PDB file of C-alpha atoms in Angstrom:
ATOM      1  CA  MET A   1     -48.120  -9.215 -20.911  1.00 45.00           C
ATOM      2  CA  ASN A   2     -46.799 -12.179 -22.550  1.00 46.00           C
ATOM      3  CA  ASP A   3     -45.233 -12.444 -26.080  1.00 46.00           C
ATOM      4  CA  GLN A   4     -48.440 -13.590 -27.811  1.00 47.00           C
ATOM      5  CA  ALA A   5     -50.420 -10.566 -26.159  1.00 48.00           C
ATOM      6  CA  ALA A   6     -47.779  -8.271 -27.366  1.00 49.00           C
ATOM      7  CA  GLY A   7     -48.531  -9.389 -30.969  1.00 53.00           C
ATOM      8  CA  THR A   8     -44.880 -11.317 -31.245  1.00 47.00           C
ATOM      9  CA  PRO A   9     -45.277 -15.289 -31.622  1.00 50.00           C
ATOM     10  CA  ALA A  10     -43.611 -17.313 -28.627  1.00 57.00           C
ATOM     11  CA  SER A  11     -40.815 -19.054 -29.610  1.00 55.00           C
ATOM     12  CA  PRO A  12     -41.502 -23.174 -29.034  1.00 67.00           C
ATOM     13  CA  PRO A  13     -40.004 -25.390 -26.994  1.00 72.00           C
ATOM     14  CA  PRO A  14     -37.301 -27.439 -28.049  1.00 67.00           C
ATOM     15  CA  SER A  15     -38.539 -31.073 -30.068  1.00 72.00           C
ATOM     16  CA  PRO A  16     -37.820 -33.956 -28.178  1.00 69.00           C
ATOM     17  CA  TRP A  17     -35.408 -34.655 -31.392  1.00 64.00           C
ATOM     18  CA  GLU A  18     -33.585 -31.355 -30.754  1.00 64.00           C
ATOM     19  CA  ARG A  19     -33.275 -32.134 -27.025  1.00 64.00           C
ATOM     20  CA  GLU A  20     -31.818 -35.380 -27.594  1.00 65.00           C
ATOM     21  CA  ARG A  21     -29.455 -33.903 -30.264  1.00 61.00           C
ATOM     22  CA  ARG A  22     -28.065 -31.369 -27.732  1.00 59.00           C
ATOM     23  CA  ALA A  23     -27.990 -33.884 -24.636  1.00 62.00           C
ATOM     24  CA  ARG A  24     -25.367 -36.060 -27.282  1.00 56.00           C
ATOM     25  CA  ALA A  25     -23.506 -33.208 -27.708  1.00 54.00           C
ATOM     26  CA  ARG A  26     -23.096 -32.577 -24.446  1.00 57.00           C
ATOM     27  CA  VAL A  27     -22.152 -36.081 -23.689  1.00 56.00           C
ATOM     28  CA  ALA A  28     -19.580 -36.063 -26.616  1.00 53.00           C
ATOM     29  CA  ALA A  29     -17.896 -33.019 -25.276  1.00 52.00           C
ATOM     30  CA  ALA A  30     -17.775 -34.576 -21.932  1.00 52.00           C
ATOM     31  CA  ARG A  31     -15.829 -37.324 -23.144  1.00 64.00           C
ATOM     32  CA  GLU A  32     -13.324 -35.157 -24.951  1.00 79.00           C
ATOM     33  CA  PRO A  33     -10.127 -34.621 -22.444  1.00 90.00           C
ATOM     34  CA  LEU A  34     -10.047 -31.209 -20.799  1.00 94.00           C
ATOM     35  CA  SER A  35      -6.843 -29.018 -21.730  1.00 96.00           C
ATOM     36  CA  ARG A  36      -6.139 -25.427 -21.095  1.00 95.00           C
ATOM     37  CA  GLU A  37      -6.409 -25.012 -24.738  1.00 96.00           C
ATOM     38  CA  ARG A  38     -10.512 -26.421 -25.128  1.00 97.00           C
ATOM     39  CA  ILE A  39     -11.219 -24.357 -21.799  1.00 97.00           C
ATOM     40  CA  VAL A  40      -9.874 -21.016 -23.124  1.00 97.00           C
ATOM     41  CA  ASP A  41     -11.676 -21.531 -26.655  1.00 97.00           C
ATOM     42  CA  ALA A  42     -14.914 -21.999 -24.454  1.00 97.00           C
ATOM     43  CA  ALA A  43     -14.117 -19.153 -22.430  1.00 97.00           C
ATOM     44  CA  PHE A  44     -14.050 -17.213 -26.044  1.00 97.00           C
ATOM     45  CA  THR A  45     -17.185 -18.888 -27.066  1.00 97.00           C
ATOM     46  CA  VAL A  46     -19.128 -17.305 -23.296  1.00 97.00           C
ATOM     47  CA  LEU A  47     -17.306 -14.225 -23.472  1.00 96.00           C
ATOM     48  CA  ASP A  48     -18.756 -13.429 -27.322  1.00 95.00           C
ATOM     49  CA  ARG A  49     -21.928 -14.610 -26.716  1.00 95.00           C
ATOM     50  CA  GLN A  50     -22.386 -13.225 -23.054  1.00 93.00           C
ATOM     51  CA  GLY A  51     -19.877 -10.612 -22.262  1.00 93.00           C
ATOM     52  CA  LEU A  52     -17.266 -10.053 -19.782  1.00 94.00           C
ATOM     53  CA  ASP A  53     -19.780  -9.403 -16.950  1.00 93.00           C
ATOM     54  CA  ARG A  54     -21.339 -12.973 -17.278  1.00 94.00           C
ATOM     55  CA  LEU A  55     -18.200 -15.069 -18.004  1.00 96.00           C
ATOM     56  CA  SER A  56     -17.679 -17.602 -15.140  1.00 96.00           C
ATOM     57  CA  MET A  57     -15.896 -20.660 -14.479  1.00 97.00           C
ATOM     58  CA  ARG A  58     -19.413 -22.315 -14.377  1.00 96.00           C
ATOM     59  CA  GLN A  59     -20.809 -20.867 -17.686  1.00 96.00           C
ATOM     60  CA  VAL A  60     -17.293 -22.171 -19.167  1.00 97.00           C
ATOM     61  CA  ALA A  61     -17.730 -25.539 -17.392  1.00 97.00           C
ATOM     62  CA  ALA A  62     -21.095 -25.981 -19.378  1.00 96.00           C
ATOM     63  CA  GLU A  63     -20.290 -24.779 -22.402  1.00 96.00           C
ATOM     64  CA  LEU A  64     -17.507 -27.744 -22.243  1.00 96.00           C
ATOM     65  CA  GLY A  65     -20.288 -30.242 -20.629  1.00 94.00           C
ATOM     66  CA  ALA A  66     -17.746 -30.705 -17.672  1.00 95.00           C
ATOM     67  CA  ALA A  67     -17.882 -30.069 -13.934  1.00 95.00           C
ATOM     68  CA  VAL A  68     -16.462 -26.852 -12.135  1.00 96.00           C
ATOM     69  CA  SER A  69     -14.290 -28.769 -10.456  1.00 95.00           C
ATOM     70  CA  ALA A  70     -12.878 -30.297 -13.604  1.00 96.00           C
ATOM     71  CA  LEU A  71     -11.614 -27.032 -14.921  1.00 96.00           C
ATOM     72  CA  TYR A  72      -9.350 -26.536 -11.930  1.00 96.00           C
ATOM     73  CA  ALA A  73      -6.759 -29.214 -12.892  1.00 95.00           C
ATOM     74  CA  HIS A  74      -5.910 -26.874 -15.501  1.00 96.00           C
ATOM     75  CA  VAL A  75      -6.964 -23.235 -14.521  1.00 96.00           C
ATOM     76  CA  SER A  76      -6.653 -22.231 -11.129  1.00 94.00           C
ATOM     77  CA  SER A  77      -8.742 -19.451 -11.268  1.00 94.00           C
ATOM     78  CA  LYS A  78     -11.035 -16.830 -13.695  1.00 95.00           C
ATOM     79  CA  ASP A  79      -8.544 -14.216 -13.330  1.00 93.00           C
ATOM     80  CA  ASP A  80      -5.762 -17.087 -14.490  1.00 94.00           C
ATOM     81  CA  LEU A  81      -8.131 -17.837 -17.347  1.00 96.00           C
ATOM     82  CA  LEU A  82      -8.556 -14.162 -18.530  1.00 95.00           C
ATOM     83  CA  GLU A  83      -4.778 -14.288 -18.378  1.00 93.00           C
ATOM     84  CA  LEU A  84      -4.351 -17.081 -20.635  1.00 94.00           C
ATOM     85  CA  MET A  85      -7.458 -15.425 -23.119  1.00 94.00           C
ATOM     86  CA  TYR A  86      -5.498 -12.401 -23.217  1.00 93.00           C
ATOM     87  CA  THR A  87      -2.013 -14.070 -23.681  1.00 91.00           C
ATOM     88  CA  ARG A  88      -3.758 -16.207 -26.674  1.00 92.00           C
ATOM     89  CA  LEU A  89      -4.425 -12.892 -28.442  1.00 89.00           C
ATOM     90  CA  PHE A  90      -0.910 -12.472 -29.281  1.00 85.00           C
ATOM     91  CA  GLY A  91      -0.256 -16.147 -30.951  1.00 84.00           C
ATOM     92  CA  GLY A  92       1.078 -15.776 -33.976  1.00 84.00           C
ATOM     93  CA  PHE A  93       1.350 -11.510 -33.432  1.00 86.00           C
ATOM     94  CA  ALA A  94       4.456 -10.410 -35.496  1.00 87.00           C
ATOM     95  CA  LYS A  95       7.176  -8.508 -33.486  1.00 89.00           C
ATOM     96  CA  PRO A  96       8.546  -5.606 -35.590  1.00 92.00           C
ATOM     97  CA  GLU A  97      12.208  -5.800 -36.220  1.00 93.00           C
ATOM     98  CA  PRO A  98      13.499  -2.321 -35.566  1.00 95.00           C
ATOM     99  CA  ASP A  99      14.378   0.249 -38.414  1.00 96.00           C
ATOM    100  CA  PRO A 100      14.973   3.749 -37.506  1.00 96.00           C
ATOM    101  CA  GLU A 101      14.160   4.815 -40.880  1.00 95.00           C
ATOM    102  CA  ARG A 102      10.183   2.997 -40.626  1.00 97.00           C
ATOM    103  CA  TRP A 103      10.158   3.392 -36.894  1.00 97.00           C
ATOM    104  CA  GLN A 104       6.300   5.420 -37.178  1.00 97.00           C
ATOM    105  CA  GLU A 105       5.087   2.732 -39.733  1.00 97.00           C
ATOM    106  CA  GLN A 106       5.996   0.189 -37.775  1.00 97.00           C
ATOM    107  CA  VAL A 107       4.117   1.563 -34.862  1.00 97.00           C
ATOM    108  CA  ARG A 108       1.425   1.910 -36.844  1.00 97.00           C
ATOM    109  CA  ASP A 109       1.321  -1.318 -38.291  1.00 96.00           C
ATOM    110  CA  TYR A 110       1.423  -2.782 -34.864  1.00 95.00           C
ATOM    111  CA  ALA A 111      -1.436  -0.648 -33.382  1.00 96.00           C
ATOM    112  CA  ARG A 112      -3.863  -1.210 -36.009  1.00 96.00           C
ATOM    113  CA  ALA A 113      -2.746  -4.979 -35.724  1.00 95.00           C
ATOM    114  CA  TRP A 114      -3.651  -5.052 -31.839  1.00 94.00           C
ATOM    115  CA  ARG A 115      -6.742  -3.350 -32.389  1.00 96.00           C
ATOM    116  CA  HIS A 116      -7.800  -5.689 -34.867  1.00 95.00           C
ATOM    117  CA  ARG A 117      -7.079  -8.621 -32.283  1.00 94.00           C
ATOM    118  CA  LEU A 118      -8.656  -6.769 -29.459  1.00 94.00           C
ATOM    119  CA  LEU A 119     -12.173  -6.371 -31.664  1.00 94.00           C
ATOM    120  CA  SER A 120     -11.967  -9.984 -32.566  1.00 94.00           C
ATOM    121  CA  HIS A 121     -13.403 -10.823 -29.311  1.00 94.00           C
ATOM    122  CA  ARG A 122     -16.039  -9.134 -27.198  1.00 93.00           C
ATOM    123  CA  ASP A 123     -14.898  -7.120 -24.189  1.00 94.00           C
ATOM    124  CA  MET A 124     -11.446  -8.079 -24.536  1.00 94.00           C
ATOM    125  CA  ALA A 125     -10.088  -4.342 -24.346  1.00 94.00           C
ATOM    126  CA  ARG A 126     -11.336  -4.865 -20.390  1.00 93.00           C
ATOM    127  CA  ILE A 127      -9.633  -7.702 -20.433  1.00 93.00           C
ATOM    128  CA  SER A 128      -6.058  -6.330 -21.941  1.00 91.00           C
ATOM    129  CA  MET A 129      -6.665  -3.155 -19.686  1.00 89.00           C
ATOM    130  CA  ALA A 130      -6.770  -5.474 -16.384  1.00 85.00           C
ATOM    131  CA  HIS A 131      -3.530  -7.348 -16.896  1.00 76.00           C
ATOM    132  CA  VAL A 132      -0.327  -5.900 -17.162  1.00 68.00           C
ATOM    133  CA  PRO A 133       1.748  -7.793 -20.064  1.00 67.00           C
ATOM    134  CA  PHE A 134       4.751  -8.812 -18.255  1.00 73.00           C
ATOM    135  CA  THR A 135       4.295 -12.639 -18.398  1.00 80.00           C
ATOM    136  CA  ALA A 136       6.794 -14.902 -19.823  1.00 83.00           C
ATOM    137  CA  GLU A 137       4.872 -14.870 -23.107  1.00 84.00           C
ATOM    138  CA  LEU A 138       4.265 -11.525 -23.602  1.00 86.00           C
ATOM    139  CA  LEU A 139       7.575  -9.956 -22.645  1.00 89.00           C
ATOM    140  CA  PRO A 140       9.082 -10.058 -25.754  1.00 91.00           C
ATOM    141  CA  HIS A 141       6.316  -8.423 -27.471  1.00 90.00           C
ATOM    142  CA  VAL A 142       7.234  -5.349 -24.885  1.00 90.00           C
ATOM    143  CA  GLU A 143      10.743  -5.995 -25.741  1.00 94.00           C
ATOM    144  CA  ALA A 144      10.532  -5.563 -29.543  1.00 94.00           C
ATOM    145  CA  LEU A 145       8.432  -2.270 -29.017  1.00 95.00           C
ATOM    146  CA  LEU A 146      10.855  -0.350 -27.046  1.00 96.00           C
ATOM    147  CA  ALA A 147      13.590  -1.887 -29.394  1.00 97.00           C
ATOM    148  CA  VAL A 148      11.443  -0.111 -31.907  1.00 97.00           C
ATOM    149  CA  PHE A 149      11.371   3.244 -29.737  1.00 97.00           C
ATOM    150  CA  ARG A 150      15.186   3.480 -28.542  1.00 97.00           C
ATOM    151  CA  SER A 151      16.565   2.545 -31.931  1.00 97.00           C
ATOM    152  CA  ALA A 152      14.346   5.511 -34.033  1.00 97.00           C
ATOM    153  CA  GLY A 153      16.685   7.608 -31.211  1.00 97.00           C
ATOM    154  CA  LEU A 154      13.870   8.785 -28.672  1.00 97.00           C
ATOM    155  CA  PRO A 155      15.403   9.520 -25.436  1.00 97.00           C
ATOM    156  CA  ASP A 156      15.377   6.586 -22.775  1.00 96.00           C
ATOM    157  CA  ARG A 157      12.671   8.383 -20.639  1.00 96.00           C
ATOM    158  CA  ILE A 158      10.457   8.944 -23.311  1.00 97.00           C
ATOM    159  CA  ALA A 159      10.752   5.313 -25.030  1.00 96.00           C
ATOM    160  CA  ALA A 160      10.058   4.311 -21.616  1.00 94.00           C
ATOM    161  CA  GLU A 161       6.772   5.748 -21.760  1.00 96.00           C
ATOM    162  CA  ALA A 162       5.903   5.547 -25.393  1.00 96.00           C
ATOM    163  CA  GLY A 163       4.785   1.628 -24.989  1.00 92.00           C
ATOM    164  CA  ASP A 164       2.420   2.301 -22.330  1.00 92.00           C
ATOM    165  CA  ILE A 165       1.049   5.431 -24.239  1.00 95.00           C
ATOM    166  CA  ILE A 166       0.665   3.354 -27.109  1.00 95.00           C
ATOM    167  CA  SER A 167      -1.221   0.495 -25.669  1.00 92.00           C
ATOM    168  CA  THR A 168      -3.415   2.732 -23.174  1.00 94.00           C
ATOM    169  CA  TYR A 169      -4.647   4.559 -26.451  1.00 96.00           C
ATOM    170  CA  VAL A 170      -5.136   1.149 -28.187  1.00 96.00           C
ATOM    171  CA  ASP A 171      -7.216  -0.539 -25.017  1.00 95.00           C
ATOM    172  CA  GLY A 172      -9.424   2.670 -24.501  1.00 95.00           C
ATOM    173  CA  PHE A 173     -10.328   3.300 -28.253  1.00 95.00           C
ATOM    174  CA  VAL A 174     -11.337  -0.253 -28.459  1.00 95.00           C
ATOM    175  CA  LEU A 175     -12.952  -0.014 -25.232  1.00 93.00           C
ATOM    176  CA  GLU A 176     -15.285   2.681 -26.340  1.00 88.00           C
ATOM    177  CA  GLU A 177     -15.778   0.691 -29.740  1.00 86.00           C
ATOM    178  CA  GLY A 178     -17.073  -2.303 -27.737  1.00 79.00           C
ATOM    179  CA  MET A 179     -19.267   0.236 -25.646  1.00 78.00           C
ATOM    180  CA  TRP A 180     -21.274   1.218 -28.556  1.00 66.00           C
ATOM    181  CA  GLN A 181     -21.457  -1.990 -30.211  1.00 64.00           C
ATOM    182  CA  ASP A 182     -23.118  -3.730 -26.981  1.00 61.00           C
ATOM    183  CA  ARG A 183     -25.506  -0.404 -26.798  1.00 59.00           C
ATOM    184  CA  ALA A 184     -26.329  -0.719 -30.721  1.00 53.00           C
ATOM    185  CA  ALA A 185     -26.848  -4.133 -30.169  1.00 56.00           C
ATOM    186  CA  LEU A 186     -29.202  -3.737 -26.976  1.00 54.00           C
ATOM    187  CA  HIS A 187     -31.132  -1.085 -28.532  1.00 49.00           C
ATOM    188  CA  GLY A 188     -31.756  -3.384 -31.710  1.00 51.00           C
ATOM    189  CA  ALA A 189     -33.150  -6.261 -29.485  1.00 51.00           C
ATOM    190  CA  GLY A 190     -35.455  -3.949 -28.058  1.00 50.00           C
ATOM    191  CA  GLY A 191     -33.823  -3.544 -24.497  1.00 49.00           C
ATOM    192  CA  PRO A 192     -33.714  -0.308 -22.302  1.00 44.00           C
ATOM    193  CA  SER A 193     -30.925   1.724 -23.631  1.00 44.00           C
ATOM    194  CA  PRO A 194     -30.669   5.353 -23.956  1.00 44.00           C
ATOM    195  CA  ALA A 195     -28.197   4.364 -27.068  1.00 42.00           C
ATOM    196  CA  ARG A 196     -28.884   5.350 -30.595  1.00 41.00           C
ATOM    197  CA  PRO A 197     -28.680   2.271 -33.034  1.00 47.00           C
ATOM    198  CA  ASP A 198     -25.103   3.012 -34.164  1.00 58.00           C
ATOM    199  CA  TRP A 199     -22.290   5.403 -34.136  1.00 60.00           C
ATOM    200  CA  ARG A 200     -22.697   6.713 -37.493  1.00 67.00           C
ATOM    201  CA  GLU A 201     -26.481   8.329 -36.788  1.00 72.00           C
ATOM    202  CA  MET A 202     -25.003   9.291 -33.293  1.00 71.00           C
ATOM    203  CA  ALA A 203     -21.997  11.183 -35.101  1.00 72.00           C
ATOM    204  CA  GLY A 204     -24.597  13.004 -37.816  1.00 78.00           C
ATOM    205  CA  GLU A 205     -26.469  13.973 -34.204  1.00 82.00           C
ATOM    206  CA  MET A 206     -23.720  15.595 -32.740  1.00 79.00           C
ATOM    207  CA  GLN A 207     -22.365  17.353 -35.741  1.00 82.00           C
ATOM    208  CA  ASN A 208     -26.055  18.813 -36.453  1.00 86.00           C
ATOM    209  CA  TYR A 209     -26.183  19.895 -32.512  1.00 89.00           C
ATOM    210  CA  PHE A 210     -22.587  21.865 -32.673  1.00 87.00           C
ATOM    211  CA  ALA A 211     -23.274  23.380 -35.651  1.00 89.00           C
ATOM    212  CA  THR A 212     -26.589  25.057 -34.118  1.00 90.00           C
ATOM    213  CA  LEU A 213     -24.980  26.482 -31.179  1.00 91.00           C
ATOM    214  CA  PRO A 214     -25.217  30.189 -30.557  1.00 92.00           C
ATOM    215  CA  ALA A 215     -22.001  31.409 -32.575  1.00 90.00           C
ATOM    216  CA  GLU A 216     -21.091  34.098 -29.883  1.00 92.00           C
ATOM    217  CA  ASP A 217     -20.693  31.422 -27.076  1.00 91.00           C
ATOM    218  CA  PHE A 218     -19.330  28.493 -29.170  1.00 91.00           C
ATOM    219  CA  PRO A 219     -17.322  29.799 -32.215  1.00 92.00           C
ATOM    220  CA  HIS A 220     -14.837  26.902 -32.344  1.00 92.00           C
ATOM    221  CA  LEU A 221     -17.558  24.353 -31.757  1.00 88.00           C
ATOM    222  CA  ARG A 222     -19.856  25.697 -34.515  1.00 90.00           C
ATOM    223  CA  ALA A 223     -16.659  25.954 -36.952  1.00 90.00           C
ATOM    224  CA  LEU A 224     -15.312  22.382 -36.392  1.00 87.00           C
ATOM    225  CA  SER A 225     -18.716  21.024 -36.276  1.00 82.00           C
ATOM    226  CA  GLY A 226     -18.306  18.935 -39.115  1.00 81.00           C
ATOM    227  CA  MET A 227     -14.886  17.651 -38.408  1.00 77.00           C
ATOM    228  CA  MET A 228     -14.788  16.894 -34.588  1.00 75.00           C
ATOM    229  CA  VAL A 229     -16.871  13.627 -34.831  1.00 70.00           C
ATOM    230  CA  THR A 230     -16.323  11.464 -38.176  1.00 67.00           C
ATOM    231  CA  ASP A 231     -18.550   8.425 -38.763  1.00 62.00           C
ATOM    232  CA  SER A 232     -15.102   6.648 -39.394  1.00 78.00           C
ATOM    233  CA  SER A 233     -13.744   4.455 -36.295  1.00 85.00           C
ATOM    234  CA  ASP A 234     -10.633   3.727 -38.638  1.00 90.00           C
ATOM    235  CA  GLU A 235      -9.974   7.329 -39.447  1.00 88.00           C
ATOM    236  CA  ARG A 236     -10.540   8.122 -35.712  1.00 89.00           C
ATOM    237  CA  PHE A 237      -8.384   5.830 -34.838  1.00 94.00           C
ATOM    238  CA  ASP A 238      -5.246   6.852 -37.481  1.00 95.00           C
ATOM    239  CA  ILE A 239      -5.844  10.614 -36.652  1.00 94.00           C
ATOM    240  CA  GLY A 240      -5.367   9.855 -32.822  1.00 95.00           C
ATOM    241  CA  LEU A 241      -2.521   7.510 -33.489  1.00 97.00           C
ATOM    242  CA  GLU A 242      -0.791  10.090 -35.778  1.00 97.00           C
ATOM    243  CA  ILE A 243      -1.145  12.885 -33.171  1.00 97.00           C
ATOM    244  CA  ILE A 244       0.640  10.590 -30.564  1.00 97.00           C
ATOM    245  CA  LEU A 245       3.442   9.596 -33.276  1.00 97.00           C
ATOM    246  CA  ARG A 246       3.947  13.180 -34.123  1.00 97.00           C
ATOM    247  CA  GLY A 247       4.519  14.180 -30.461  1.00 97.00           C
ATOM    248  CA  LEU A 248       7.100  11.260 -29.815  1.00 97.00           C
ATOM    249  CA  ALA A 249       9.019  12.293 -33.087  1.00 97.00           C
ATOM    250  CA  SER A 250       9.276  15.987 -31.459  1.00 97.00           C
ATOM    251  CA  TYR A 251      11.703  14.136 -29.115  1.00 97.00           C
ATOM    252  CA  LEU A 252      14.358  13.110 -31.473  1.00 96.00           C
ATOM    253  CA  PRO A 253      17.563  14.914 -31.437  1.00 89.00           C
ATOM    254  CA  ALA A 254      17.854  17.688 -34.023  1.00 82.00           C
ATOM    255  CA  PRO A 255      19.972  16.316 -37.183  1.00 76.00           C
ATOM    256  CA  PRO A 256      23.264  17.869 -37.412  1.00 73.00           C
ATOM    257  CA  VAL A 257      23.848  20.790 -39.387  1.00 68.00           C
TER     258      VAL A 257
END
């Protein structure tokens, strides 16, 4: 059944002048010299529009109006491109100066800012989880976070793991957020998806479901039904982060009596 038969007007083909405008734009883009910066910019454009699964060197080249082979003079592979995109996210990202009196606040600010950066582009959490941040550009950020933990007085063994725990939490949380956004967008577009339109609606349904469970079998789920699933991602993120920080703080040596 075509779109018109389904009651939806078919999209008209591009007009001749629109095709000419697009062709001129591609020619102009092709005339501008390629650089790593332009390639990364184009990759972010493709990523935001199509997602990581459909990001390819060919798609990036098409976005730039260039031949795929021309990209390899600046980027050695798709993995190299993903690493450059990941590194780009840290541009201008402030590194905390260790302050033992404010270490928990510093980690909160760092984690919130990192979540915000990951959310600025589609599927960046997936890219983040696949790349170890031990490049020359990113090592100073790792060093700064470890300095915050050690200056606070955390034992070295705990400090060594704390950075990975925080980054894994942020990546995982944003990954879940991105999955819900993609499913909601697919649902809204009429695509085949078992998802609900958004997290708030799904949260309400889950709360209502927990509240109707048999009390004799699920007393705790019933009692906590209104609190287990909140409709605010910011609130959920902050509570989870607070649980981690309080756990880390429990390893601090007891103050002298």
